[in-house]
Tab-separated table of C-alpha atoms in Angstrom:
chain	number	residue	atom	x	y	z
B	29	UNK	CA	-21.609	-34.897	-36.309
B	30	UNK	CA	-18.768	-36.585	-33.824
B	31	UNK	CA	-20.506	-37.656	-30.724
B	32	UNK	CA	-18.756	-36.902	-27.624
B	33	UNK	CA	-16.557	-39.193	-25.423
B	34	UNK	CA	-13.295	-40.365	-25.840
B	35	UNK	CA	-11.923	-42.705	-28.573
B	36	UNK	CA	-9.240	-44.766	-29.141
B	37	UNK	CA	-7.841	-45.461	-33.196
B	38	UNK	CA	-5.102	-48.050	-34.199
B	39	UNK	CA	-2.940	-47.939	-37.097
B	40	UNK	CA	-0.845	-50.985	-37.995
B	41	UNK	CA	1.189	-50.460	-40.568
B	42	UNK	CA	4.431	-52.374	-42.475
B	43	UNK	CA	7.292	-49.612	-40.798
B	44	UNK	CA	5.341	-48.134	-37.797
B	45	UNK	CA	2.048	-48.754	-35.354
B	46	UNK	CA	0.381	-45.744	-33.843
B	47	UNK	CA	-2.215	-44.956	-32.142
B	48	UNK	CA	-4.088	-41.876	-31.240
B	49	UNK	CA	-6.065	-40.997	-28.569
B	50	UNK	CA	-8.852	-38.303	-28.864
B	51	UNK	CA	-11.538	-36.432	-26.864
B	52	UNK	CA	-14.643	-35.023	-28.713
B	53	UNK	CA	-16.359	-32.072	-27.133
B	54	UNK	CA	-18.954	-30.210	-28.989
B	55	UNK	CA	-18.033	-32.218	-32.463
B	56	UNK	CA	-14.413	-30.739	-31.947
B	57	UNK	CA	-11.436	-33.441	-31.903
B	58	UNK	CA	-8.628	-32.861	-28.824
B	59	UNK	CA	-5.641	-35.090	-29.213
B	60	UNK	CA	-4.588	-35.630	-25.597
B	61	UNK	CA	-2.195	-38.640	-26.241
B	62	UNK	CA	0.158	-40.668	-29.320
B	63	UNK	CA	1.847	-43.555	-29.295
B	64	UNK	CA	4.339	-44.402	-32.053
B	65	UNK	CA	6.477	-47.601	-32.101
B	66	UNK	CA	8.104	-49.470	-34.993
B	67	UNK	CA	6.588	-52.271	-36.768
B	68	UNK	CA	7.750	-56.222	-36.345
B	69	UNK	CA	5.666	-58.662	-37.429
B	70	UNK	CA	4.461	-56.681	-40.199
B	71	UNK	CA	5.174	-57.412	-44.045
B	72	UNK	CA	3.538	-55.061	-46.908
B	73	UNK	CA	0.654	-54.079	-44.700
B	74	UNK	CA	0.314	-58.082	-43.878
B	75	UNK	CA	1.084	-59.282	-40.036
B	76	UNK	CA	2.970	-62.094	-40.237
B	77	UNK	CA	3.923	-62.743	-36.724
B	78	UNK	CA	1.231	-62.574	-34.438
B	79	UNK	CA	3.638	-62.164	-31.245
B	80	UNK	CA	6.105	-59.498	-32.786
B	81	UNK	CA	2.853	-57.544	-33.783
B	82	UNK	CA	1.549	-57.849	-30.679
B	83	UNK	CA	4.408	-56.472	-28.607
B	84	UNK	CA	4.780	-53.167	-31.136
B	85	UNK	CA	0.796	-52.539	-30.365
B	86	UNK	CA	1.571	-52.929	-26.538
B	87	UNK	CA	4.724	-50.427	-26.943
B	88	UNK	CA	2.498	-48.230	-28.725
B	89	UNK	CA	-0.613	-48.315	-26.014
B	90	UNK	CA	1.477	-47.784	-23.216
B	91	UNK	CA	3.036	-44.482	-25.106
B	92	UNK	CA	-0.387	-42.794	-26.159
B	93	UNK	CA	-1.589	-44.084	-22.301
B	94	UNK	CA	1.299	-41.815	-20.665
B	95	UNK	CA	0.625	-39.399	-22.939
B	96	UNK	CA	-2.993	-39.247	-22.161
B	97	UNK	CA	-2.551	-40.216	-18.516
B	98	UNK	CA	-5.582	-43.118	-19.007
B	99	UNK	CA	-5.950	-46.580	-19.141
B	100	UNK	CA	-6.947	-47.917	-22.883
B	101	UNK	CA	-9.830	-50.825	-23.054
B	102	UNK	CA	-10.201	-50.604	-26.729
B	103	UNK	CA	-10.016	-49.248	-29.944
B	104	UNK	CA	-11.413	-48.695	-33.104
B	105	UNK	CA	-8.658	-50.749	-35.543
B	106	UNK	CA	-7.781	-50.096	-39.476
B	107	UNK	CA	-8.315	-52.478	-41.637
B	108	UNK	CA	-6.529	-52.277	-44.738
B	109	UNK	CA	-7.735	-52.695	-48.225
B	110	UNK	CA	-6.514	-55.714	-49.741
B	111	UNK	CA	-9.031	-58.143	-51.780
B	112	UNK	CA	-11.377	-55.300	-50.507
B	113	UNK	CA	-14.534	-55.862	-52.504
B	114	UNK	CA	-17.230	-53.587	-52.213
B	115	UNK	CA	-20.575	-54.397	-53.646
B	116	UNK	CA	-24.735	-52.906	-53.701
B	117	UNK	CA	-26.938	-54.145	-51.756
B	118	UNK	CA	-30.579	-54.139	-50.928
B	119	UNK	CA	-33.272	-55.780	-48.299
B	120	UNK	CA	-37.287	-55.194	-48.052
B	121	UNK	CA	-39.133	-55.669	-45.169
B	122	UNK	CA	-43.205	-55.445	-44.236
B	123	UNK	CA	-43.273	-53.671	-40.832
B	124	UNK	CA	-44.340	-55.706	-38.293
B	125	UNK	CA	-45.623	-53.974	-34.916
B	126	UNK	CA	-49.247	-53.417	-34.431
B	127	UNK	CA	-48.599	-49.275	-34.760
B	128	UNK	CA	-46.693	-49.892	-37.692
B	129	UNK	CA	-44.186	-47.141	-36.374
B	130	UNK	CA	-40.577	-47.962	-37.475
B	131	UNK	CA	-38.288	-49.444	-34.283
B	132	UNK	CA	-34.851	-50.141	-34.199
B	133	UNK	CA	-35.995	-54.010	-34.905
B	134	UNK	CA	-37.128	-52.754	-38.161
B	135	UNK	CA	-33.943	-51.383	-38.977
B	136	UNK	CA	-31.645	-54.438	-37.939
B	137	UNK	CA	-34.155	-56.831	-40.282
B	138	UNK	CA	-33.852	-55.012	-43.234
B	139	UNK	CA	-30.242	-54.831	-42.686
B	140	UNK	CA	-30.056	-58.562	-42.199
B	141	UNK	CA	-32.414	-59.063	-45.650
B	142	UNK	CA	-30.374	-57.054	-47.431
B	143	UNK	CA	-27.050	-59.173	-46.838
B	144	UNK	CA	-29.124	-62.381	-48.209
B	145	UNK	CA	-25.897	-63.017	-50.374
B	146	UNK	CA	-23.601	-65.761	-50.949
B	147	UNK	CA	-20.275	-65.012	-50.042
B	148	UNK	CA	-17.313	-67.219	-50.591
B	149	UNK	CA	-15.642	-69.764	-47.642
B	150	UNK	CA	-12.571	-67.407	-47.238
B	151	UNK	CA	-14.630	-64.259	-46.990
B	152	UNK	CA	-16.508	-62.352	-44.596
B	153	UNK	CA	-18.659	-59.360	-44.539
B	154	UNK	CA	-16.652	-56.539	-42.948
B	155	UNK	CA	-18.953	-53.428	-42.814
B	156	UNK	CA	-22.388	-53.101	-44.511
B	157	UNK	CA	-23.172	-49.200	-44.913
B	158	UNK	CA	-27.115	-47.871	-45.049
B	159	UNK	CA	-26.839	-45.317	-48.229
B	160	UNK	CA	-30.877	-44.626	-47.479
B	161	UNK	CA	-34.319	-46.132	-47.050
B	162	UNK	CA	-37.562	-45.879	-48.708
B	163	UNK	CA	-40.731	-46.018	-46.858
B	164	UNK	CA	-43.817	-47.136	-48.756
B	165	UNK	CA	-42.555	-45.764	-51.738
B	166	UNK	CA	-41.447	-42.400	-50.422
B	167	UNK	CA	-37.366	-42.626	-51.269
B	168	UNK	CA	-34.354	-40.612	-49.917
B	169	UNK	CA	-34.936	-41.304	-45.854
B	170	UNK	CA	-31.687	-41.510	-43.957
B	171	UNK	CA	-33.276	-42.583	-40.502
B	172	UNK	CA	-36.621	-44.216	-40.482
B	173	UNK	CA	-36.964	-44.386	-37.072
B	174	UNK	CA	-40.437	-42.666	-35.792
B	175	UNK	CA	-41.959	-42.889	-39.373
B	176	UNK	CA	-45.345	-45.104	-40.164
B	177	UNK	CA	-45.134	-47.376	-42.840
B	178	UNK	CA	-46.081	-50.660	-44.203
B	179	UNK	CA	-43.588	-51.499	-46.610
B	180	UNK	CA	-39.323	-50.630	-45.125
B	181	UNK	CA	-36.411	-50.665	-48.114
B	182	UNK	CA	-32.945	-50.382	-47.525
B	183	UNK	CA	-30.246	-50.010	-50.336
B	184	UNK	CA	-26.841	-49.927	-49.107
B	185	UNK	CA	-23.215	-50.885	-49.663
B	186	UNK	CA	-21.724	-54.674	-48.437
B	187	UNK	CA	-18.017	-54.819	-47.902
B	188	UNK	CA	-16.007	-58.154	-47.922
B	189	UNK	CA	-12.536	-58.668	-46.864
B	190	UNK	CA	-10.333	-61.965	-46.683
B	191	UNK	CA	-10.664	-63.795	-42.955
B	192	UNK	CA	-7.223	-64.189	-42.713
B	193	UNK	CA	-6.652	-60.633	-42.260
B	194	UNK	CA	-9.679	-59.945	-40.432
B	195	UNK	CA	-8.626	-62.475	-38.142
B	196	UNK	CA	-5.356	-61.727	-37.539
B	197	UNK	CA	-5.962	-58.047	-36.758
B	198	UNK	CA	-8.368	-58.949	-33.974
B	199	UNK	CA	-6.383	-61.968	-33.027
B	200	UNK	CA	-3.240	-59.548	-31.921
B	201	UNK	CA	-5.046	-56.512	-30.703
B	202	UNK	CA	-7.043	-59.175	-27.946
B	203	UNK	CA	-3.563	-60.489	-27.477
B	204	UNK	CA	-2.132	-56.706	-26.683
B	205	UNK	CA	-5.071	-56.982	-23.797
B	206	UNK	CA	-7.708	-54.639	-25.724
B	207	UNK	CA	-11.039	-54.716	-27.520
B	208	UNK	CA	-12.100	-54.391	-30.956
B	209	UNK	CA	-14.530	-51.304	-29.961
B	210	UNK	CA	-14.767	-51.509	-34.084
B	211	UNK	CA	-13.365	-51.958	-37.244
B	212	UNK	CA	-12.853	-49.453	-39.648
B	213	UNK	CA	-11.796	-49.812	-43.851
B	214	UNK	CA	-9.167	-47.173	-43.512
B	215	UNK	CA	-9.353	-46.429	-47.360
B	216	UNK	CA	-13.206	-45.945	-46.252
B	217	UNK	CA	-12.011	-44.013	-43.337
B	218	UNK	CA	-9.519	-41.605	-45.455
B	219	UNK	CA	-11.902	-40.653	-48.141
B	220	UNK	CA	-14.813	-39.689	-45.863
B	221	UNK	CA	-12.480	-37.643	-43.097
B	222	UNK	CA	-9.492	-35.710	-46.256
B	223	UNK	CA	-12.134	-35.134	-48.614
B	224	UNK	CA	-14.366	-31.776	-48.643
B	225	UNK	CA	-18.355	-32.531	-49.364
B	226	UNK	CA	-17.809	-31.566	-52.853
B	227	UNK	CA	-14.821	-33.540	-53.519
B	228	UNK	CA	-16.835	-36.522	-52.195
B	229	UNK	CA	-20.025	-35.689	-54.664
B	230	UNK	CA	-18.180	-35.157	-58.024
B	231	UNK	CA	-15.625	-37.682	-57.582
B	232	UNK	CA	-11.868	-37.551	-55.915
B	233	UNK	CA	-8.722	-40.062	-55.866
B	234	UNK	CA	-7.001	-40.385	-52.386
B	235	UNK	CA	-3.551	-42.100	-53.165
B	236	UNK	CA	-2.240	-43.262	-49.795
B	237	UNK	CA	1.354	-44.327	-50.007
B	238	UNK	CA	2.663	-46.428	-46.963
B	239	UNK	CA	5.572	-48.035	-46.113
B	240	UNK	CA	5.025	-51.320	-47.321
B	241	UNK	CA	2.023	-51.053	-49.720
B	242	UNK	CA	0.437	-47.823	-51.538
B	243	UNK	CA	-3.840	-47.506	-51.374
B	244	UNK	CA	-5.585	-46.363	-54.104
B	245	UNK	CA	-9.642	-45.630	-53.167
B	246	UNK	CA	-11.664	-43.578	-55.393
B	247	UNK	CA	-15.140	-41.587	-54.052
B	248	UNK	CA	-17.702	-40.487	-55.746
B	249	UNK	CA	-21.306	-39.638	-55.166
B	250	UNK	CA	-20.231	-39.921	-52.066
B	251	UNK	CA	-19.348	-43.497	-51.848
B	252	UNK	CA	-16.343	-45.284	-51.866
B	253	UNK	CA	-16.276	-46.780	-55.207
B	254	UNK	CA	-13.175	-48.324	-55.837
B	255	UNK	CA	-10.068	-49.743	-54.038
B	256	UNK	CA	-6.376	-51.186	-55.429
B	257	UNK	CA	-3.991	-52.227	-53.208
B	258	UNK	CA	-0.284	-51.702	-54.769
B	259	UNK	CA	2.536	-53.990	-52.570
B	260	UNK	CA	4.893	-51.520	-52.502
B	261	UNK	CA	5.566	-48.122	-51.119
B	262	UNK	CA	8.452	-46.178	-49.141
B	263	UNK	CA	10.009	-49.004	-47.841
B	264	UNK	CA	11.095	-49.838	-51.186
B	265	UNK	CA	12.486	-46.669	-51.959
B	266	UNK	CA	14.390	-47.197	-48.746
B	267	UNK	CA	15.648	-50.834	-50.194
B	268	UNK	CA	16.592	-49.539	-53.771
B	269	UNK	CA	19.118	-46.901	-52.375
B	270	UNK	CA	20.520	-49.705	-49.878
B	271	UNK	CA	20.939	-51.690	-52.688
B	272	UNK	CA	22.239	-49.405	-55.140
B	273	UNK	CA	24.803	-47.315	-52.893
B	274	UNK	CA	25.730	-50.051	-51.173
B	275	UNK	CA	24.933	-49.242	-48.049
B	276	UNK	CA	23.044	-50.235	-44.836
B	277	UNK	CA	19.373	-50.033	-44.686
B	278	UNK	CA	19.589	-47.792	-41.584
B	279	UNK	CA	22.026	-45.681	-43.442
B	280	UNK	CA	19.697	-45.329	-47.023
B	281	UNK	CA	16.720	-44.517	-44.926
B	282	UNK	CA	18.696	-41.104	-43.443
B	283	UNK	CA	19.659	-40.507	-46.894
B	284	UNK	CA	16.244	-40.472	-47.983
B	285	UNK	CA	15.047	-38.471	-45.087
B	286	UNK	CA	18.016	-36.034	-45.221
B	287	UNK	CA	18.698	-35.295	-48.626
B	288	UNK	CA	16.161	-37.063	-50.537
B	289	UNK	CA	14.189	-35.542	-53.677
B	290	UNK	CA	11.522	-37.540	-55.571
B	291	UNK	CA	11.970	-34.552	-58.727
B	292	UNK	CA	15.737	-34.827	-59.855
B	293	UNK	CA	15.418	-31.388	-61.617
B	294	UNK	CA	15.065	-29.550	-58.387
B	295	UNK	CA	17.950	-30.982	-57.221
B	296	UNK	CA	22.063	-30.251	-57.589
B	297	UNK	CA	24.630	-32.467	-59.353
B	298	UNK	CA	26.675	-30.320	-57.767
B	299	UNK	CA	25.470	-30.879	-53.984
B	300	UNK	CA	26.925	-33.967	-52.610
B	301	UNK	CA	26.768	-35.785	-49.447
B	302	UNK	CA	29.281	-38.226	-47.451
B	303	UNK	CA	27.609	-41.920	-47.973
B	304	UNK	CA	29.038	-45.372	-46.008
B	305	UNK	CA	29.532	-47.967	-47.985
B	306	UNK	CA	29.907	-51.482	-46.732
B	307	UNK	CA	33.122	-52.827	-47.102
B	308	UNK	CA	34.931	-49.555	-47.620
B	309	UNK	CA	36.962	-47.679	-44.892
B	310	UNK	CA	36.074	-43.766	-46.240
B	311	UNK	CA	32.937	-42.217	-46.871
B	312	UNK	CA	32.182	-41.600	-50.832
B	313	UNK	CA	30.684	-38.858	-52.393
B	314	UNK	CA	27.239	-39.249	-54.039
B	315	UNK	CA	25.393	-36.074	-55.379
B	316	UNK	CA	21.762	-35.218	-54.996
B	317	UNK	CA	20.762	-35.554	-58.297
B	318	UNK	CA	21.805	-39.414	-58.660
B	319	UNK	CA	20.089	-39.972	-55.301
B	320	UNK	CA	17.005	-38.451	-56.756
B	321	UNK	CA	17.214	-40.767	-59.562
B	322	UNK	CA	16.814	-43.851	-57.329
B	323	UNK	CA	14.120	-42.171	-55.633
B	324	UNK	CA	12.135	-41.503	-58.602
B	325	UNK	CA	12.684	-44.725	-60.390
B	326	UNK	CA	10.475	-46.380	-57.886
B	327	UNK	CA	8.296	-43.667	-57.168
B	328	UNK	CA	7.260	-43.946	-60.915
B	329	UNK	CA	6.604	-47.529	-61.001
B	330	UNK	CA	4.382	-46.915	-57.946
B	331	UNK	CA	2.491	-44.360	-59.968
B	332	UNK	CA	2.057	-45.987	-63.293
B	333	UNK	CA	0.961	-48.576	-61.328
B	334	UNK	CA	-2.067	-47.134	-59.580
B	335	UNK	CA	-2.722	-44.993	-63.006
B	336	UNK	CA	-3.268	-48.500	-64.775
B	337	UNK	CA	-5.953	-49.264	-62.194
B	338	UNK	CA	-7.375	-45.902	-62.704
B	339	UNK	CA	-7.240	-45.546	-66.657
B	340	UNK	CA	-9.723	-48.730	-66.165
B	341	UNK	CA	-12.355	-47.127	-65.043
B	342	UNK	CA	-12.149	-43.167	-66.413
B	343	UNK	CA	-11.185	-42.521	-63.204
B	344	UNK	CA	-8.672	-39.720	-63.963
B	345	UNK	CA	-11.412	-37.774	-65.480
B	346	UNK	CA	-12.989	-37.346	-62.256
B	347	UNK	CA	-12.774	-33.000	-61.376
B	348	UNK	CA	-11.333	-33.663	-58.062
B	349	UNK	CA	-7.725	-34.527	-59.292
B	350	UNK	CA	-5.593	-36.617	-56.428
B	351	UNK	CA	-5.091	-36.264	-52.923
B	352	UNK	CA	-1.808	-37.987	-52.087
B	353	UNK	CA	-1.132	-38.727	-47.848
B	354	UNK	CA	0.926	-41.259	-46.204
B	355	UNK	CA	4.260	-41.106	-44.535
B	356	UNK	CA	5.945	-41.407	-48.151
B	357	UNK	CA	4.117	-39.075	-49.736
B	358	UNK	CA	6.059	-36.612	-47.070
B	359	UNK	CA	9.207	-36.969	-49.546
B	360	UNK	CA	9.587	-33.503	-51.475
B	361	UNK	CA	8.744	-33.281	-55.291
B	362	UNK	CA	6.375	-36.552	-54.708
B	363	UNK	CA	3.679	-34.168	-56.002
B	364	UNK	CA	5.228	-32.783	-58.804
B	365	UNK	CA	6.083	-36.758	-59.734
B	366	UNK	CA	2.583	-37.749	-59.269
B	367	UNK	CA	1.009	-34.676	-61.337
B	368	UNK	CA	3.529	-35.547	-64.283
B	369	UNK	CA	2.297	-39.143	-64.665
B	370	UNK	CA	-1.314	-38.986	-63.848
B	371	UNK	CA	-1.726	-35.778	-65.829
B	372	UNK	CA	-3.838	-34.119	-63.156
B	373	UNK	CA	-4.160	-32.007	-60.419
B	374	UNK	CA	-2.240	-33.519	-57.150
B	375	UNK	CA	-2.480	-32.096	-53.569
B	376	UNK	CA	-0.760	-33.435	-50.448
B	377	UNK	CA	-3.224	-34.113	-47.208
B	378	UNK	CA	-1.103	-33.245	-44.058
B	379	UNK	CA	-3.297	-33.486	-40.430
B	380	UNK	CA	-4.070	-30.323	-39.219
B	381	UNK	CA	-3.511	-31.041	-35.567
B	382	UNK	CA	-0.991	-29.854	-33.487
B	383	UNK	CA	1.831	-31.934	-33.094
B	384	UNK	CA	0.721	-34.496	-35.840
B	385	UNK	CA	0.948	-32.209	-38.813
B	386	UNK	CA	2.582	-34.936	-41.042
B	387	UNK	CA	0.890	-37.190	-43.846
B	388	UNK	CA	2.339	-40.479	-41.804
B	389	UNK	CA	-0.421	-39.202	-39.046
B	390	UNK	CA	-3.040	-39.309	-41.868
B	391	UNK	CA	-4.840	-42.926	-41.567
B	392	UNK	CA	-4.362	-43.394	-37.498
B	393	UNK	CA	-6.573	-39.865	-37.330
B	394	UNK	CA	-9.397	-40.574	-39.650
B	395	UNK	CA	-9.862	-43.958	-37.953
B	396	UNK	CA	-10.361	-42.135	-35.307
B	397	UNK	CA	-12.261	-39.227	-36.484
B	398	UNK	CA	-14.670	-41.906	-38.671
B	399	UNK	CA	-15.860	-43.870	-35.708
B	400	UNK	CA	-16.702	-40.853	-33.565
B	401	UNK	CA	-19.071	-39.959	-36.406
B	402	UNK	CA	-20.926	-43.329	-36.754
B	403	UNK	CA	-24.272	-42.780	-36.929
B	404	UNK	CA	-27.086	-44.899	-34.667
B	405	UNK	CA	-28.471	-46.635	-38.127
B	406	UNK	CA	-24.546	-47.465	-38.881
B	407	UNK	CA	-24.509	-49.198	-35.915
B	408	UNK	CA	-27.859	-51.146	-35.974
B	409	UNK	CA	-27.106	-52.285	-39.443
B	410	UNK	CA	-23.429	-53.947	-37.593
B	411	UNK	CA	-25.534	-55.149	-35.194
B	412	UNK	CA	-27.480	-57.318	-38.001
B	413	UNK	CA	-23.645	-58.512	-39.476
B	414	UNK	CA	-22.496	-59.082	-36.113
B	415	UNK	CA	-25.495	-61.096	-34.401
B	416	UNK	CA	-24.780	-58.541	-31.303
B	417	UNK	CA	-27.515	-56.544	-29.797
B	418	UNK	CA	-26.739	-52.484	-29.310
B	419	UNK	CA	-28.123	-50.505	-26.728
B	420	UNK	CA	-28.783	-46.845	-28.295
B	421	UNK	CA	-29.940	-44.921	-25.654
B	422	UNK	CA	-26.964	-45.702	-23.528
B	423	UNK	CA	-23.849	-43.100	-23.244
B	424	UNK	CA	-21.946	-42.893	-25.996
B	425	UNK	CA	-19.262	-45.568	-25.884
B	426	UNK	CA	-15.638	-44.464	-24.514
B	427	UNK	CA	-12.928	-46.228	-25.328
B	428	UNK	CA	-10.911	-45.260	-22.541
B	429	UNK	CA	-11.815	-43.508	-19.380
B	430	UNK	CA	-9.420	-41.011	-18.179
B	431	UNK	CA	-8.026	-40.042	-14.845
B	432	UNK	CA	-5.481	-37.574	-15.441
B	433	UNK	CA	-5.916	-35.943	-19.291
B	434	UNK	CA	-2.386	-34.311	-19.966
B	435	UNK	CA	-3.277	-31.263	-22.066
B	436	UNK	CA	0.588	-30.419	-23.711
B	437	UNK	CA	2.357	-29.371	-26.872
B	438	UNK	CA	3.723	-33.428	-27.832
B	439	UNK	CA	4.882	-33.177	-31.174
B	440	UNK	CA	4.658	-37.052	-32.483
B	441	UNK	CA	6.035	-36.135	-35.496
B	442	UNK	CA	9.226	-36.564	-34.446
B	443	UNK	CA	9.147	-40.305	-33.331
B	444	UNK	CA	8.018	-41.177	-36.652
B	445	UNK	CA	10.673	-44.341	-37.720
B	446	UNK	CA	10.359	-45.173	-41.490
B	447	UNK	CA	7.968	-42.240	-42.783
B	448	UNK	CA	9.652	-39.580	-42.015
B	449	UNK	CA	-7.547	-27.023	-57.848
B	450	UNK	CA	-9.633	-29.740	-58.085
B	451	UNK	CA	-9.125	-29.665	-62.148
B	452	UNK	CA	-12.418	-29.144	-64.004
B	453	UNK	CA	-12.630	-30.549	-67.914
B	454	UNK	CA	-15.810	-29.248	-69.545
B	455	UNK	CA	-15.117	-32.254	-72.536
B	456	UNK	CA	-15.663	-34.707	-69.100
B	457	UNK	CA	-18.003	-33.047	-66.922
B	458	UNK	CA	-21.337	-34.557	-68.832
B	459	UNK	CA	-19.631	-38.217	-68.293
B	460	UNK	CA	-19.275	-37.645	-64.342
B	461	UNK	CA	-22.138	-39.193	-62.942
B	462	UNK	CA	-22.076	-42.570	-64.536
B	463	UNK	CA	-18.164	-43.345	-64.795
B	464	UNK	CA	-18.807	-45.865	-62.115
B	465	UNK	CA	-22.175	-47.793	-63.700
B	466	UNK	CA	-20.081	-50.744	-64.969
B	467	UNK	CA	-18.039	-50.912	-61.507
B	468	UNK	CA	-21.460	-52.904	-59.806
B	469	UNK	CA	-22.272	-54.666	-63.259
């Protein structure tokens, strides 16, 4: 359950940054501002250029802060999945106060005895999630608090990302003027806020295709189980057409947007379009099927791609087909694409919210939407990675505090820059729970 307040999510990504403003009341999201600004500094979902990053964040702020008619501290930042590595863990603890009543204390130490790992120079832990605790035996408790016990378990998952990314996100939003209020694993963040309980149990493949990388997670048993990073997405679909028309990057991307088709059969040899080509005086005539083409061609590789990484681990077994978002998923007859080469069944996410109903609003809304639903254990557990004490009976955080909400029909869909039956085998069905057992081997 979203606690109430008001929170603050940032999306940097290769072609645009946004960032969403929302206000929970009674577990129900309000988006009362969006900011929107295009990416520099930013190179396959890598910054780059800590200054150029910086200013698109600031442009972005100080849209989604007129919007909103507040004053942004901080925000809860996506982190993207690259080198992601997600690993079991588990910590043991004897209680320790005289009443042997479980405290938050008791929490934060097993937390800290279950991340007793070695991890590599050029790694950090980024989030360590509680999956549930066992007191004296007695397995399955989610919150331990208030229970007597003697002996406290914790099994859990450890996530570790590179430092140089980690770094570099915080280094440019503290450089925009803000706080890290937290960090979310977006692929973390998509699968738990797109995903119905049941897709999350039996197993579901979110596909989220960017501008300058495509994210593969898988979840099942309602974990995130596996991650693969692809360094290429609609940006390059952008480039091929530039390159193979012969025409300016600016010029391809309208193309795309305009009369672009990812399925060449449900498009027109016929239909043809006015294209300018550098170092020609007239327009020339290219039809939509041959623009389709283009399209496709790297659209596929994308795909075969990610179905490589799947095929790896059964993966495409799984009853809860693919669930494609992202700005270039947007692009008609991607679906029919992707259900041709995975062989499954593919469904597009689009936000439901007024005004941001389009996949590119996908990731910058379930960071969002994930932080507002951290739970208190979540947050002791950080407290053990982070060394930072947490004060739980305080107010729920707010990111912002606002002075004049502006309540109105903004439709950020149109500032957007580069983005413009869950299928059920019975032959599978008895290998679903334990596709995943050689994943932690």
């Amino acid at each position: 359950m979203a606690k109430a307040g008001m929170y603050v999510g940032l999306d940097i990504g290769t072609t645009s940054i946004k960032v969403v403003v929302a206000e929970y009341i009674d577990s129900q999201m309000n988006i009362i501002g969006v900011g929107n600004a295009k990416s520099e500094g930013i190179n396959r979902g890598i910054i780059v250029d800590i200054d150029k990053t910086v200013q698109a964040i600031q442009r972005a702020v100080k849209q989604a802060e007129e919007k909103a008619g507040i004053q942004i501290k901080s925000v809860s930042v996506g982190l993207p999945a690259n080198l992601l590595e997600v690993e079991p863990c588990q910590g043991m603890i004897a209680v320790n106060n005289e009443s042997k009543e479980i405290m938050d204390d008791d929490v934060r130490n097993v937390a800290s005895a279950a991340m007793v790992r070695s991890v590599p120079p050029e790694r950090q832990i980024v989030a360590l999630l509680p999956q549930e605790f066992t007191v004296d035996g007695f397995e399955g408790i989610k919150d331990p608090r208030g229970m007597i016990g003697v002996r406290l378990e914790m099994f859990g998952l450890v996530f570790t990302g590179p430092k140089t990314i980690i770094h570099n996100i915080t280094k440019c939003v503290e450089k925009a003027g803000l706080t890290v209020a937290e960090t979310v694993i977006t692929s973390l963040a998509l699968t738990e806020s797109t995903l119905s309980d049941g897709e999350k149990d039996f197993g579901t493949i979110v596909i989220d295709m960017g501008g300058g990388q495509t994210t593969t997670a898988v979840m099942h048993d309602k974990q995130l189980k596996f991650t693969h990073v692809d360094q290429e997405g609609g940006e390059f679909v952008t480039k091929d057409i530039s390159i193979v028309l012969n025409t300016s990057f600016n010029n391809a991307e309208a193309l795309k947007i305009n009369y672009g088709d990812a399925y060449p059969s449900r498009t027109s040899a016929d239909e043809e379009f006015p294209v300018d080509v550098i170092g020609k005086t007239d327009p020339i005539k290219v039809d939509e099927r041959y623009l389709a083409e283009i399209i496709e061609a790297r659209l596929e590789q994308i795909f075969r791609k990610a179905k490589e990484s799947l095929d790896e681990i059964e993966a495409l077994d799984l009853p809860g087909g693919i669930v494609l978002t992202g700005g270039a998923a947007s692009l008609p007859g991607v679906v029919d694409l992707a259900e041709d080469i995975f062989g499954t069944t593919v469904k597009l996410h689009v936000p439901n919210q007024m005004g941001l109903r389009n996949p590119v609003f996908t990731n910058v809304i379930s960071i969002v939407n994930y932080s507002a639903e951290l739970s208190d254990v979540y947050h002791l557990a950080k407290s053990a990675v982070t060394g930072e004490k947490v004060s739980l009976s305080a107010a729920p955080q707010t990111n912002a505090v606002s002075t004049t909400p502006v309540y109105d029909d903004y439709d950020a869909s149109n500032d957007y820059e580069e983005e413009t039956k869950p299928k059920n085998d019975e032959k599978v069905t008895g290998k679903i729970k334990d596709f995943f057992s050689n994943i932690f081997d």
